[in-house]
Amino acid sequence: MKKVKADPKGVLTGAHYLDGDYAIAEGGLAAGCRFFGGYPITPSTETAEHFAGRIPKVGGIFIQMEDELASMASLIGAVWGGQKAMTVTSGPGFSLMMENIGLACMMEIPLVIANVQRGGPSTGLPTLTGQQDMMQAKWGSHGDYEIIALCPDSPQECFDLTIDAFNLSETYRVPVFVMTDECVGHMHEKVIIPPAEEIDVVERKWYTGPVGEYLPYKNDKDGIPFLARVGEGHRFHTTGLTHDERGYPVINAECQKVNVTHIIEKIRGNADKIIRIEENDTEGAEIVVISYGITSRVAVRAVQQAKKAGIKIGTLRLITAWPFPEKRIKQLAKKVKAFVFPEINYGQMVREVERASGNSCKVVSVPHCGGWVHDPQDILDAIKEAVK
Amino acid sequence: MKKVEKREPKNPMENILRMDRIPHIWCAGCGIGTVVTSFAEAIKKNKEDLDKLAVVSGIGCTGRVAGYVKLDSFHTTHGRAIPFATGLKLAKPDTKVVVFSGDGDLSGIGGNHLIHAARRNMDLLVICVNNFNYAMTGGQVASTTPLTANASTAPYGNYEYAFSLPYLAEAAGATYVARWTALHLRRVTKSIQEALNRKGFSFIEVITPCVTLYARRNRLGDGLNLLKYYYEQAEIIHGADTRTVDIDYQGKLIVGKFVEKDKPDYLTAMNNHFTNVLGDDYQLYGRINHEKD
């Protein structure tokens, strides 16, 4: 993994008052993204609009494709063309992207997809918030694969985590999702964009061997294959079919095992390096509130009130939703009385907590169907119930 | 970087085929291989730089072309070859990008992308091998199946109107449109050469027998018979009004170069527009490519 400093052309250094959607676009530009293929969908459009305005002055391409199937396909093409590429969407568009997200996983393509989540299913609540695509991010395309998903809880984190998303995608040759939501996407806050020389950018792991000998799926020492771009004389082949090191299709169970194991284990095997969580007061806590995105900010009030009421309470915020921090949850499960998990869905990530904690402690889901954030009182009630 | 020593080619097409993937999967009597031969011939005649030429395919019988050509070649998802190629072209404008796929892939599941790439005059060459059915999956009815023809999902004959692909491509904005049958080897070669020498969205339809499915279901004889039949039914009318080139079941086939017009391609239009409206603020994109022109 080679780190370089960000290209100053894409970095809008300074203190800004931005919403989360704009901050995602700025994060992408700072990370070196020079290709954006998108399709308008509420509540994510501001990212595309902002990118479209900025890119001609930075040097790169913004193209509004005819649909989300096309935007995902164009991203994969753009990466083989040598660019860093991203798109933004919301629920219905995310669904349409799924097949080509599978192609990106199979072809091992670094790219970033931001999902500004809204209430679903179907057209649902286009302008109102939700956190209902968390499982879809992990399982939405057919077959077995692994991805990385990050959950910003503020416009500042939208900026920071979009850069991290690009860096992770280049490190592991994998699609990375920035799973934000309508509230964070439309919330205006102060966003500090540091000078370019303070932003670390992971450079693509370019193949530098002899021309004509490039094998797109031959693993390097770290288990991640090199990337080449079109037009450099390698004349390589790649496919969505199960393939060997050359990228040639091999249709049998043996090759399938090698292929699928690789795209899964390169993430699971590095989960400890990828996972990021934020813990407060979990030491000695009897209740730990787990949350992510906007819900972690709503939960703060409930946690303060619980503390006032004398409950020993801590918080754990998922910055990385996928891979899921199951080791840490397992450890904590043995020490706490209960986990309380509010999320703006009918109970999605809470299943991972249940799975990881076994029967070591209670796991209390605080679901919300979407359209607005939790009333802190509901979270407080769940905490009080859990502590009994 | 050291250049690997190249072997003397044995087969005349060896330098553009992945010989380590031959034999191919196409049926004896299928016309796809013939179209690939024309493509190889066009590349040779044009003296194309093989390092700067990429092929993108979708899914289906013709979708396998990307797997057999020794170029940068991409076998993508069903219907999405054109948007994939769009991303590839825009990211690396000095590469010529050819989309090689079938009628079902390009005009059925991928129809939306076909019209939009044509509308944008994206600098792509789309070679569409039309065998009137979904062959890879067993001969199902397609958006191109002529009225009354039998297909496995139209067992009593097709009653849906078919696309006339040259008309569709022209109406959507394609700036080069031609149609041939697979037996018009030299004509196909020439059209591919012309398309590779120009900028903008080029669409070449090649009518091809599907010997195993379409021909057998419709009792049209073997591949060679049908290939000859199509050839004999073909009437060359260059510049024909594409509104008049519909294909009837086993009827006359109007072929030829229907459309060739100059119009700035997507990137040229983008660069011109941004230069006009933004002046010095604009970071000219794909400069290397445009200096060459």
XYZ file of C-alpha atoms in Angstrom:
681
model
C 0.000 0.000 0.000
C 1.562 3.222 -1.168
C 0.384 6.418 0.451
C 0.785 9.759 -1.277
C -0.437 13.254 -0.521
C -3.711 14.395 -2.042
C -3.650 16.219 -5.361
C -4.157 19.872 -4.298
C -6.336 20.527 -7.361
C -9.161 18.522 -5.797
C -8.807 19.806 -2.245
C -10.940 22.774 -1.182
C -8.881 23.576 1.895
C -10.637 25.685 4.528
C -13.538 25.810 6.944
C -16.878 25.377 5.194
C -20.520 25.195 6.083
C -21.603 22.119 4.109
C -24.289 19.488 4.157
C -23.326 15.828 4.206
C -24.055 15.319 0.519
C -21.709 18.146 -0.508
C -19.087 16.875 1.914
C -19.185 13.448 0.230
C -18.425 15.078 -3.133
C -15.558 17.057 -1.591
C -14.240 13.897 0.068
C -14.247 12.119 -3.268
C -12.444 14.967 -5.015
C -9.868 15.169 -2.217
C -9.286 11.406 -2.478
C -8.486 11.804 -6.172
C -11.795 10.702 -7.664
C -11.968 12.057 -11.213
C -14.889 10.070 -12.569
C -18.442 10.353 -11.350
C -21.201 8.403 -13.122
C -24.546 9.078 -11.521
C -28.279 9.174 -11.787
C -30.406 11.660 -9.830
C -32.255 10.354 -6.807
C -33.510 12.092 -3.686
C -31.996 12.643 -1.127
C -28.573 12.181 -2.719
C -28.695 14.576 -5.672
C -26.643 17.336 -4.045
C -23.535 15.145 -4.198
C -23.896 14.693 -7.958
C -24.773 18.370 -8.474
C -21.781 19.530 -6.493
C -19.438 17.156 -8.291
C -20.809 18.309 -11.680
C -20.019 21.901 -10.750
C -16.552 21.250 -9.408
C -15.130 18.676 -11.816
C -14.548 20.823 -14.942
C -12.284 23.049 -12.862
C -10.410 20.098 -11.370
C -9.981 17.939 -14.479
C -12.138 14.856 -14.755
C -15.495 13.542 -15.862
C -18.981 13.891 -14.518
C -21.543 12.031 -16.557
C -25.190 11.661 -15.741
C -26.004 8.194 -16.987
C -29.387 6.952 -18.157
C -30.045 4.884 -15.030
C -28.283 3.388 -12.025
C -27.444 0.164 -13.844
C -25.505 2.297 -16.290
C -23.825 4.404 -13.621
C -22.428 1.336 -11.844
C -21.287 -0.191 -15.138
C -19.637 3.096 -16.171
C -17.717 3.213 -12.884
C -16.234 -0.237 -13.428
C -15.261 0.722 -16.976
C -13.715 3.962 -15.707
C -11.595 2.105 -13.154
C -10.251 -0.193 -15.883
C -9.559 3.058 -17.737
C -7.353 4.090 -14.822
C -9.535 6.549 -12.911
C -10.781 6.575 -9.367
C -14.551 6.501 -9.614
C -17.598 7.059 -7.445
C -21.343 7.428 -7.514
C -24.091 8.360 -5.106
C -27.595 7.018 -4.774
C -30.443 6.112 -2.458
C -32.599 3.010 -1.904
C -34.258 2.402 -5.295
C -31.067 3.284 -7.150
C -29.048 1.106 -4.781
C -31.307 -1.815 -5.721
C -30.666 -1.165 -9.416
C -26.914 -1.092 -8.868
C -26.767 -4.463 -7.218
C -25.962 -6.649 -10.210
C -22.986 -4.559 -11.214
C -21.857 -4.232 -7.603
C -21.507 -8.019 -7.878
C -19.461 -7.539 -11.041
C -17.233 -5.056 -9.214
C -16.719 -7.583 -6.399
C -15.960 -10.365 -8.880
C -13.626 -8.206 -11.004
C -12.130 -6.796 -7.752
C -12.730 -3.175 -8.630
C -11.925 -0.347 -6.222
C -14.778 2.164 -6.280
C -16.976 4.086 -3.876
C -20.760 4.178 -3.681
C -22.443 6.569 -1.279
C -25.970 5.640 -0.275
C -27.910 8.504 1.279
C -30.565 6.264 2.772
C -34.256 7.111 2.799
C -37.316 5.277 4.034
C -38.280 2.175 2.070
C -39.332 -0.292 0.817
C -40.017 0.698 -2.791
C -40.425 4.445 -3.395
C -41.193 4.735 0.310
C -40.223 8.098 1.753
C -38.010 9.832 -0.813
C -37.377 12.936 1.289
C -37.288 11.367 4.729
C -34.595 9.439 6.510
C -33.981 5.739 6.981
C -31.214 3.252 7.715
C -32.887 0.392 5.947
C -30.309 -0.604 3.355
C -27.717 -1.866 5.823
C -28.330 -5.534 5.100
C -28.724 -4.844 1.398
C -25.255 -3.282 1.424
C -23.900 -6.576 2.669
C -26.104 -9.090 0.858
C -27.812 -7.205 -1.963
C -26.084 -8.751 -4.944
C -26.356 -12.466 -5.616
C -23.678 -14.906 -4.548
C -21.094 -14.757 -1.759
C -18.777 -11.792 -1.477
C -17.550 -9.198 1.005
C -17.644 -5.430 0.852
C -16.763 -2.626 3.259
C -19.397 -0.184 4.552
C -18.762 2.994 6.537
C -21.372 5.043 8.428
C -20.712 8.773 8.864
C -22.694 10.615 11.547
C -21.862 14.183 10.490
C -20.965 16.210 7.398
C -17.368 16.273 8.640
C -17.354 12.494 8.716
C -18.987 12.393 5.289
C -15.876 14.147 4.039
C -13.388 12.135 6.095
C -14.966 8.730 5.555
C -15.328 9.219 1.797
C -11.551 9.640 1.666
C -11.166 6.565 3.882
C -13.584 4.698 1.621
C -11.378 5.391 -1.404
C -8.280 4.388 0.535
C -9.836 1.124 1.689
C -11.153 0.366 -1.789
C -7.694 0.810 -3.300
C -6.025 -1.175 -0.528
C -8.288 -4.196 -0.891
C -9.527 -3.837 -4.496
C -13.113 -3.865 -3.326
C -16.219 -1.659 -3.596
C -16.718 0.454 -0.473
C -20.046 1.956 0.594
C -20.538 5.210 2.447
C -23.839 4.408 4.147
C -25.216 7.717 5.264
C -28.833 8.826 5.526
C -31.097 11.712 4.611
C -30.537 13.481 7.960
C -26.756 13.493 7.775
C -26.931 14.108 4.022
C -29.015 17.258 4.430
C -27.584 18.450 7.733
C -25.394 21.548 7.437
C -22.436 21.745 9.774
C -18.931 23.040 9.827
C -16.603 20.920 7.718
C -12.877 21.436 7.958
C -11.011 20.472 4.810
C -7.307 20.255 5.623
C -4.504 21.264 3.264
C -3.720 18.671 0.596
C -0.406 17.798 2.210
C -2.252 16.668 5.336
C -4.499 14.240 3.442
C -3.142 10.739 2.899
C -4.343 9.065 -0.260
C -3.701 5.414 -1.050
C -2.356 5.146 -4.546
C -3.663 2.450 -6.827
C -1.600 -0.694 -6.686
C -0.398 -0.432 -10.266
C 1.128 -3.351 -12.033
C 4.696 -2.440 -12.966
C 5.955 -5.752 -14.367
C 6.828 -6.593 -17.967
C 4.354 -5.572 -20.659
C 2.246 -8.500 -21.799
C 2.765 -10.548 -18.624
C 0.059 -8.925 -16.526
C -2.194 -11.368 -14.697
C -5.179 -9.435 -13.322
C -5.903 -11.939 -10.547
C -2.483 -13.101 -9.458
C -2.228 -12.285 -5.788
C 0.647 -10.225 -4.521
C 2.326 -11.038 -1.195
C -0.449 -9.212 0.659
C -3.111 -11.282 -1.081
C -4.318 -8.422 -3.268
C -3.685 -8.539 -7.030
C -2.224 -5.600 -8.964
C -4.333 -3.404 -11.218
C -3.467 -2.292 -14.727
C -5.354 0.025 -17.025
C -6.500 -0.327 -20.566
C -4.260 0.811 -23.410
C -0.857 -0.025 -21.942
C -0.039 -3.080 -23.999
C -1.005 -5.782 -21.524
C -3.981 -6.876 -23.621
C -5.524 -8.583 -20.608
C -8.949 -10.142 -20.190
C -11.392 -9.921 -17.334
C -14.872 -11.321 -16.799
C -17.706 -11.634 -14.325
C -17.482 -15.392 -14.774
C -15.549 -17.495 -12.298
C -11.951 -17.072 -13.455
C -8.333 -18.008 -12.949
C -5.299 -15.738 -12.425
C -5.358 -14.743 -16.088
C -8.952 -13.615 -15.816
C -9.990 -16.466 -18.091
C -13.297 -18.189 -17.328
C -13.034 -21.576 -15.629
C -16.414 -23.126 -15.021
C -15.945 -25.691 -12.284
C -16.261 -26.078 -8.535
C -12.507 -26.048 -7.876
C -11.910 -22.654 -9.455
C -15.113 -21.331 -7.885
C -13.743 -22.278 -4.473
C -10.478 -20.424 -5.059
C -12.260 -17.400 -6.515
C -14.979 -16.997 -3.900
C -12.673 -17.789 -0.979
C -10.298 -15.102 -2.188
C -12.854 -12.279 -2.531
C -14.252 -13.112 0.905
C -11.054 -13.786 2.824
C -9.215 -10.691 1.601
C -11.761 -8.735 3.671
C -12.451 -11.144 6.555
C -8.745 -11.840 6.934
C -8.064 -8.119 7.247
C -11.162 -7.267 9.302
C -9.109 -6.183 12.324
C -7.279 -3.624 10.216
C -10.458 -2.372 8.539
C -12.882 -2.154 11.461
C -13.315 1.147 13.246
C -15.598 1.710 16.212
C -15.922 4.524 18.732
C -16.477 3.530 22.356
C -17.338 5.678 25.343
C -17.621 4.493 28.941
C -17.957 0.841 27.966
C -15.556 -0.161 30.748
C -17.703 -1.342 33.644
C -20.948 -0.508 31.869
C -23.998 -2.627 32.456
C -25.730 -1.270 29.361
C -24.040 -0.443 26.063
C -26.015 1.449 23.451
C -24.868 0.501 19.948
C -25.720 2.790 17.069
C -24.448 4.284 13.832
C -25.066 7.285 11.601
C -27.646 9.846 12.667
C -29.022 7.521 15.345
C -25.772 7.722 17.316
C -26.365 11.449 17.725
C -29.980 10.990 18.769
C -28.934 8.337 21.275
C -26.664 10.797 23.072
C -29.589 12.429 24.845
C -31.039 9.126 26.006
C -27.628 8.049 27.283
C -27.183 11.332 29.215
C -30.564 10.891 30.846
C -29.807 7.266 31.704
C -26.581 8.380 33.351
C -28.497 10.953 35.388
C -30.793 8.153 36.465
C -27.741 6.301 37.797
C -27.447 3.643 35.115
C -23.916 2.537 34.295
C -24.066 3.057 30.572
C -21.633 3.228 27.675
C -21.874 3.676 23.921
C -20.420 1.942 20.932
C -20.669 3.602 17.541
C -20.164 1.599 14.384
C -18.013 3.613 12.017
C -17.528 0.414 10.044
C -20.774 -1.523 9.707
C -19.200 -4.120 7.386
C -17.089 -5.999 8.215
C -18.990 -6.125 11.499
C -16.909 -5.814 14.705
C -18.055 -9.167 16.044
C -14.927 -9.853 18.139
C -15.426 -6.708 20.210
C -19.155 -7.340 20.567
C -18.405 -10.862 21.757
C -15.979 -9.505 24.405
C -18.402 -6.887 25.637
C -21.307 -9.332 25.657
C -19.614 -11.242 28.446
C -19.347 -8.120 30.585
C -22.576 -6.223 30.072
C -26.121 -6.897 31.101
C -27.585 -5.785 27.782
C -26.969 -4.137 24.471
C -29.555 -1.602 23.350
C -29.545 -0.997 19.620
C -31.669 1.751 18.089
C -31.593 1.967 14.291
C -33.952 3.446 11.722
C -35.139 0.102 10.401
C -37.120 -2.850 11.671
C -34.009 -4.385 13.225
C -31.184 -5.111 10.814
C -27.681 -4.659 12.247
C -29.046 -5.793 15.622
C -29.108 -9.313 14.182
C -25.327 -9.159 13.911
C -25.142 -8.169 17.584
C -27.383 -11.081 18.513
C -25.241 -13.422 16.452
C -21.966 -12.147 17.901
C -23.118 -12.051 21.534
C -24.625 -15.519 21.531
C -26.664 -15.820 24.712
C -24.135 -13.955 26.846
C -26.365 -10.923 27.381
C -29.696 -9.411 26.480
C -29.947 -7.685 23.109
C -32.700 -5.093 22.884
C -33.666 -3.796 19.480
C -35.197 -0.321 19.251
C -36.625 -0.295 15.759
C -37.974 2.670 13.830
C -39.724 2.322 10.482
C -38.173 5.433 9.010
C -39.356 8.926 8.161
C -37.811 10.515 11.220
C -35.230 9.804 13.887
C -36.039 8.090 17.186
C -37.609 10.005 20.010
C -34.788 9.836 22.626
C -37.468 8.866 25.151
C -38.029 5.580 23.262
C -34.339 4.760 23.544
C -34.361 5.730 27.228
C -37.365 3.502 27.859
C -35.562 0.603 26.189
C -32.479 1.255 28.342
C -34.570 1.299 31.526
C -36.329 -1.886 30.482
C -33.013 -3.573 29.633
C -31.381 -2.718 32.945
C -34.138 -4.349 34.985
C 9.922 -2.140 -18.263
C 11.287 -4.835 -20.487
C 9.292 -5.815 -23.528
C 8.570 -9.517 -23.743
C 9.897 -11.152 -26.896
C 7.070 -11.955 -29.262
C 6.802 -15.298 -31.095
C 6.368 -15.406 -34.845
C 2.626 -15.660 -35.455
C 1.547 -18.903 -37.112
C -2.169 -18.451 -37.715
C -2.872 -15.270 -39.704
C -5.175 -14.148 -36.904
C -2.999 -15.413 -34.080
C -1.829 -12.018 -33.004
C -5.358 -10.840 -32.328
C -6.817 -14.076 -30.933
C -6.255 -15.671 -27.569
C -5.010 -18.929 -29.023
C -4.900 -20.399 -25.519
C -8.699 -20.115 -25.442
C -9.346 -21.779 -28.804
C -11.427 -23.857 -29.627
C -14.288 -21.433 -29.063
C -17.777 -22.345 -27.905
C -19.674 -21.294 -31.040
C -21.638 -23.900 -33.002
C -20.495 -25.079 -36.419
C -22.340 -22.917 -38.951
C -22.752 -19.970 -36.583
C -21.827 -16.611 -38.112
C -20.247 -14.984 -35.064
C -16.788 -16.327 -35.899
C -17.115 -14.881 -39.387
C -17.811 -11.442 -37.944
C -14.773 -11.804 -35.669
C -12.714 -12.647 -38.766
C -13.956 -9.467 -40.450
C -13.089 -7.517 -37.313
C -9.569 -8.990 -37.267
C -9.153 -8.225 -40.945
C -10.299 -4.629 -40.434
C -7.816 -4.143 -37.605
C -5.041 -5.520 -39.755
C -5.927 -3.428 -42.794
C -6.280 -0.309 -40.686
C -2.945 -1.054 -38.979
C -4.677 -0.378 -35.676
C -2.410 -0.184 -32.633
C -3.472 -3.376 -30.841
C -2.383 -1.897 -27.537
C -4.860 0.957 -27.913
C -7.929 -1.018 -28.857
C -10.340 -2.504 -26.332
C -13.313 -4.818 -26.765
C -16.252 -4.869 -24.376
C -18.950 -7.540 -24.532
C -22.094 -8.225 -22.584
C -23.591 -11.671 -22.103
C -24.683 -14.183 -24.705
C -23.110 -16.040 -27.599
C -21.668 -12.889 -29.135
C -20.844 -11.759 -25.601
C -18.072 -14.336 -25.662
C -16.132 -12.389 -28.298
C -14.318 -10.392 -25.613
C -12.929 -13.667 -24.296
C -11.313 -14.647 -27.582
C -9.676 -11.454 -28.838
C -6.154 -10.747 -27.673
C -6.798 -7.137 -26.827
C -7.725 -5.453 -23.577
C -11.066 -7.208 -23.382
C -13.926 -7.099 -20.940
C -16.735 -9.595 -20.475
C -19.311 -7.679 -18.446
C -22.919 -8.120 -17.293
C -25.986 -8.730 -19.433
C -26.960 -5.568 -21.274
C -24.338 -3.316 -19.702
C -21.499 -3.480 -22.212
C -22.278 0.001 -23.544
C -22.264 1.896 -20.224
C -19.155 -0.061 -19.173
C -17.530 0.954 -22.466
C -18.657 4.542 -21.877
C -16.784 4.641 -18.570
C -13.741 3.015 -20.134
C -13.675 5.430 -23.068
C -14.123 8.527 -20.913
C -11.463 7.414 -18.449
C -8.912 6.664 -21.197
C -9.893 8.672 -24.288
C -6.864 7.631 -26.365
C -8.145 4.042 -26.460
C -10.533 2.995 -29.224
C -13.391 1.086 -27.651
C -15.454 -1.490 -29.529
C -18.606 -3.031 -28.101
C -19.141 -6.497 -29.561
C -22.387 -8.115 -28.501
C -25.662 -9.648 -29.599
C -29.115 -8.318 -30.433
C -30.696 -9.458 -27.161
C -27.892 -7.990 -25.083
C -27.762 -4.660 -26.909
C -31.365 -3.999 -27.896
C -33.326 -6.084 -25.378
C -31.958 -5.839 -21.854
C -29.480 -3.122 -22.875
C -31.759 -1.105 -25.160
C -31.782 1.944 -22.917
C -27.997 2.194 -23.001
C -27.905 1.758 -26.784
C -30.157 4.752 -27.399
C -28.453 6.944 -24.832
C -24.926 6.242 -26.057
C -26.167 7.009 -29.586
C -27.834 10.198 -28.345
C -24.570 11.336 -26.756
C -22.625 10.416 -29.899
C -20.231 8.604 -27.571
C -17.091 7.635 -29.463
C -17.792 3.885 -29.535
C -18.111 1.317 -32.283
C -20.971 -1.064 -31.555
C -20.946 -4.294 -33.561
C -24.291 -5.981 -33.073
C -24.526 -9.581 -34.227
C -28.232 -10.176 -34.842
C -29.352 -13.806 -34.960
C -33.010 -12.977 -34.203
C -33.152 -14.840 -30.879
C -31.614 -15.401 -27.454
C -29.286 -18.194 -28.443
C -27.134 -18.803 -25.360
C -30.201 -19.538 -23.252
C -31.948 -21.774 -25.763
C -33.582 -19.824 -28.568
C -36.076 -17.583 -26.797
C -37.984 -14.814 -28.576
C -36.104 -11.490 -28.753
C -36.763 -7.833 -29.482
C -35.484 -8.598 -32.994
C -37.415 -11.820 -33.773
C -39.378 -11.249 -36.991
C -43.185 -11.616 -36.867
C -44.378 -15.249 -37.084
C -40.923 -16.773 -36.523
C -40.919 -19.570 -33.994
C -38.922 -19.337 -30.785
C -38.791 -21.457 -27.635
C -40.853 -18.882 -25.714
C -43.007 -18.164 -28.766
C -43.817 -21.780 -29.608
C -46.783 -20.784 -31.795
C -44.828 -18.091 -33.587
C -43.909 -14.536 -32.636
C -46.644 -11.890 -32.610
C -44.588 -9.005 -31.154
C -43.302 -6.322 -33.506
C -39.521 -6.313 -33.794
C -37.024 -3.501 -33.564
C -35.469 -2.349 -36.800
C -32.056 -1.704 -35.297
C -30.639 0.706 -37.928
C -33.776 2.850 -37.643
C -33.537 2.799 -33.843
C -29.832 3.667 -33.881
C -30.253 6.522 -36.360
C -33.292 7.951 -34.593
C -31.374 7.933 -31.321
C -28.462 9.856 -32.824
C -25.915 7.360 -34.179
C -23.652 9.050 -36.720
C -22.629 5.899 -38.591
C -25.085 3.065 -39.253
C -24.561 0.037 -41.478
C -26.117 -3.401 -41.858
C -24.694 -6.476 -43.555
C -25.080 -10.221 -43.398
C -22.242 -12.350 -42.070
C -21.432 -13.537 -45.574
C -20.685 -9.962 -46.687
C -17.210 -10.492 -45.275
C -15.431 -7.729 -47.142
C -18.293 -5.280 -46.685
C -18.369 -5.912 -42.941
C -14.596 -5.475 -42.843
C -14.830 -2.199 -44.734
C -17.565 -0.861 -42.476
C -15.533 -1.726 -39.379
C -12.501 -0.013 -40.923
C -14.538 3.104 -41.649
C -16.048 3.147 -38.191
C -12.651 2.747 -36.524
C -11.377 5.688 -38.534
C -14.031 8.083 -37.339
C -15.138 9.626 -34.085
C -18.634 9.248 -32.731
C -21.221 6.552 -32.228
C -21.043 3.891 -34.952
C -23.507 1.014 -35.153
C -22.975 -1.991 -37.414
C -25.612 -4.710 -37.468
C -24.590 -8.073 -38.891
C -27.344 -10.589 -39.674
C -26.182 -14.046 -38.720
C -27.752 -17.504 -38.712
C -28.295 -19.222 -35.382
C -27.999 -22.731 -36.692
C -28.703 -24.677 -33.522
C -31.810 -22.855 -32.375
C -33.466 -20.330 -34.672
C -32.707 -22.255 -37.887
C -33.642 -25.628 -36.448
C -36.868 -24.487 -34.782
C -37.946 -22.763 -37.960
C -36.725 -25.602 -40.234
C -34.478 -23.278 -42.194
C -31.777 -25.799 -43.016
C -28.181 -25.800 -41.834
C -26.038 -22.794 -41.050
C -24.428 -22.565 -44.452
C -27.804 -22.714 -46.217
C -29.208 -19.962 -44.047
C -26.067 -17.873 -44.365
C -26.374 -18.119 -48.155
C -30.103 -17.443 -47.981
C -29.568 -14.222 -46.044
C -26.864 -13.212 -48.489
C -29.126 -13.863 -51.462
C -32.021 -11.992 -49.861
C -29.805 -8.990 -49.302
C -30.218 -5.939 -51.472
C -27.531 -3.304 -51.090
C -28.978 0.201 -50.853
C -26.409 2.618 -49.499
C -28.023 5.585 -47.849
C -31.372 3.804 -47.630
C -33.945 5.565 -45.496
C -33.745 3.570 -42.267
C -37.534 3.817 -41.932
C -37.712 1.351 -44.835
C -35.290 -1.333 -43.644
C -37.584 -3.485 -41.450
C -36.897 -7.197 -41.558
C -39.754 -9.586 -42.403
C -39.530 -13.274 -41.620
C -37.290 -14.823 -44.316
C -37.970 -11.737 -46.403
C -35.805 -9.296 -48.287
C -32.913 -7.779 -46.312
C -31.925 -4.238 -47.134
C -28.250 -3.848 -46.298
C -25.629 -1.186 -46.842
C -24.168 1.889 -45.230
C -27.256 3.819 -44.242
C -25.893 6.736 -42.250
C -22.583 8.569 -42.121
C -22.506 12.097 -40.805
C -20.162 14.443 -39.029
C -21.098 15.657 -35.605
C -18.793 16.313 -32.658
C -18.548 13.265 -30.404
C -19.313 13.456 -26.672
C -15.833 14.414 -25.459
C -15.257 16.949 -28.225
C -18.622 18.549 -27.498
C -17.866 18.562 -23.776
C -14.424 20.111 -24.217
C -15.699 22.733 -26.667
C -18.589 23.662 -24.414
C -16.570 23.942 -21.215
C -13.831 25.885 -23.014
C -16.470 28.346 -24.258
C -18.269 28.853 -20.992
C -15.465 28.460 -18.468
C -12.447 29.738 -20.406
C -9.220 29.395 -18.468
C -11.011 27.882 -15.482
C -11.591 24.737 -17.485
C -9.114 21.898 -17.050
C -9.159 20.503 -20.592
C -9.900 16.810 -20.409
C -8.307 14.146 -22.590
C -5.844 16.633 -24.081
C -3.428 14.019 -25.444
C -6.165 12.481 -27.514
C -7.271 15.740 -29.005
C -3.790 16.914 -29.903
C -3.424 13.767 -31.994
C -6.495 14.566 -34.073
